[in-house]
Amino acid sequence: MRDLHWSPKEKTIARRAFDRALHRELEATIQEAKLMAARIKSSDELWELERHLTQRRKAIDAKYEFKYSVLLLVLADLVREARINPDELHGLGEDKLRIIRGHAQ
Amino acid sequence: MRDLHWSPKEKTIARRAFDRALHRELEATIQEAKLMAARIKSSDELWELERHLTQRRKAIDAKYEFKYSVLLLVLADLVREARINPDELHGLGEDKLRIIRGHAQ
């Protein structure tokens, strides 16, 4: 998988799908934080929000690594989590789509 | 200051003033966090909220240390920050009030 060739067009498609998924996940995290904050009644819940944000930041940092050597696995994870719709990957070579499908299942 | 005697009544007064200040500061921090969260539009602002909460938690932990050896300094800080109204310390010995006033200025 590390030796796959990525055409310029494929790079564009992958980058766009990746960026959209990241944007959606950040947007969902923002909405979730707003909801948590609005419901806070005690300091315990305040520090719970802090812990939650730290966890989310670390999880997002770890998940969204844009390196071609691991990109198919990253895209497969995002498909499995329904953060990328398989249609968004239309235009990638069949070799790559097969790997993504295999790992996403 | 470390050798001052605290009567049971003085301990009660100090504890109550301390607890009230802590409660007010936590309440203010909660309201501030709700406001910050409600205004978030970008992920930068989301992680800014996380950093802000971490800072506030550490600052509050460091400030609210209930130990008689440092209590007058803690109370003086809280008076200076207007988190304790001097009236709330009514009933402490004049020796203690003098030290608090001196440090609070």
PDB file of C-alpha atoms in Angstrom, chain A residues 6 26 39 54 74:
ATOM      1  CA  TRP A   6      -1.268   8.631  -6.566  1.00  0.00           C
ATOM      2  CA  LEU A  26     -14.880  19.598  13.963  1.00  0.00           C
ATOM      3  CA  ARG A  39     -26.275  22.326  30.250  1.00  0.00           C
ATOM      4  CA  THR A  54      -8.913  17.498  25.523  1.00  0.00           C
ATOM      5  CA  VAL A  74      -7.371   6.806   7.231  1.00  0.00           C
TER       6      VAL A  74
END
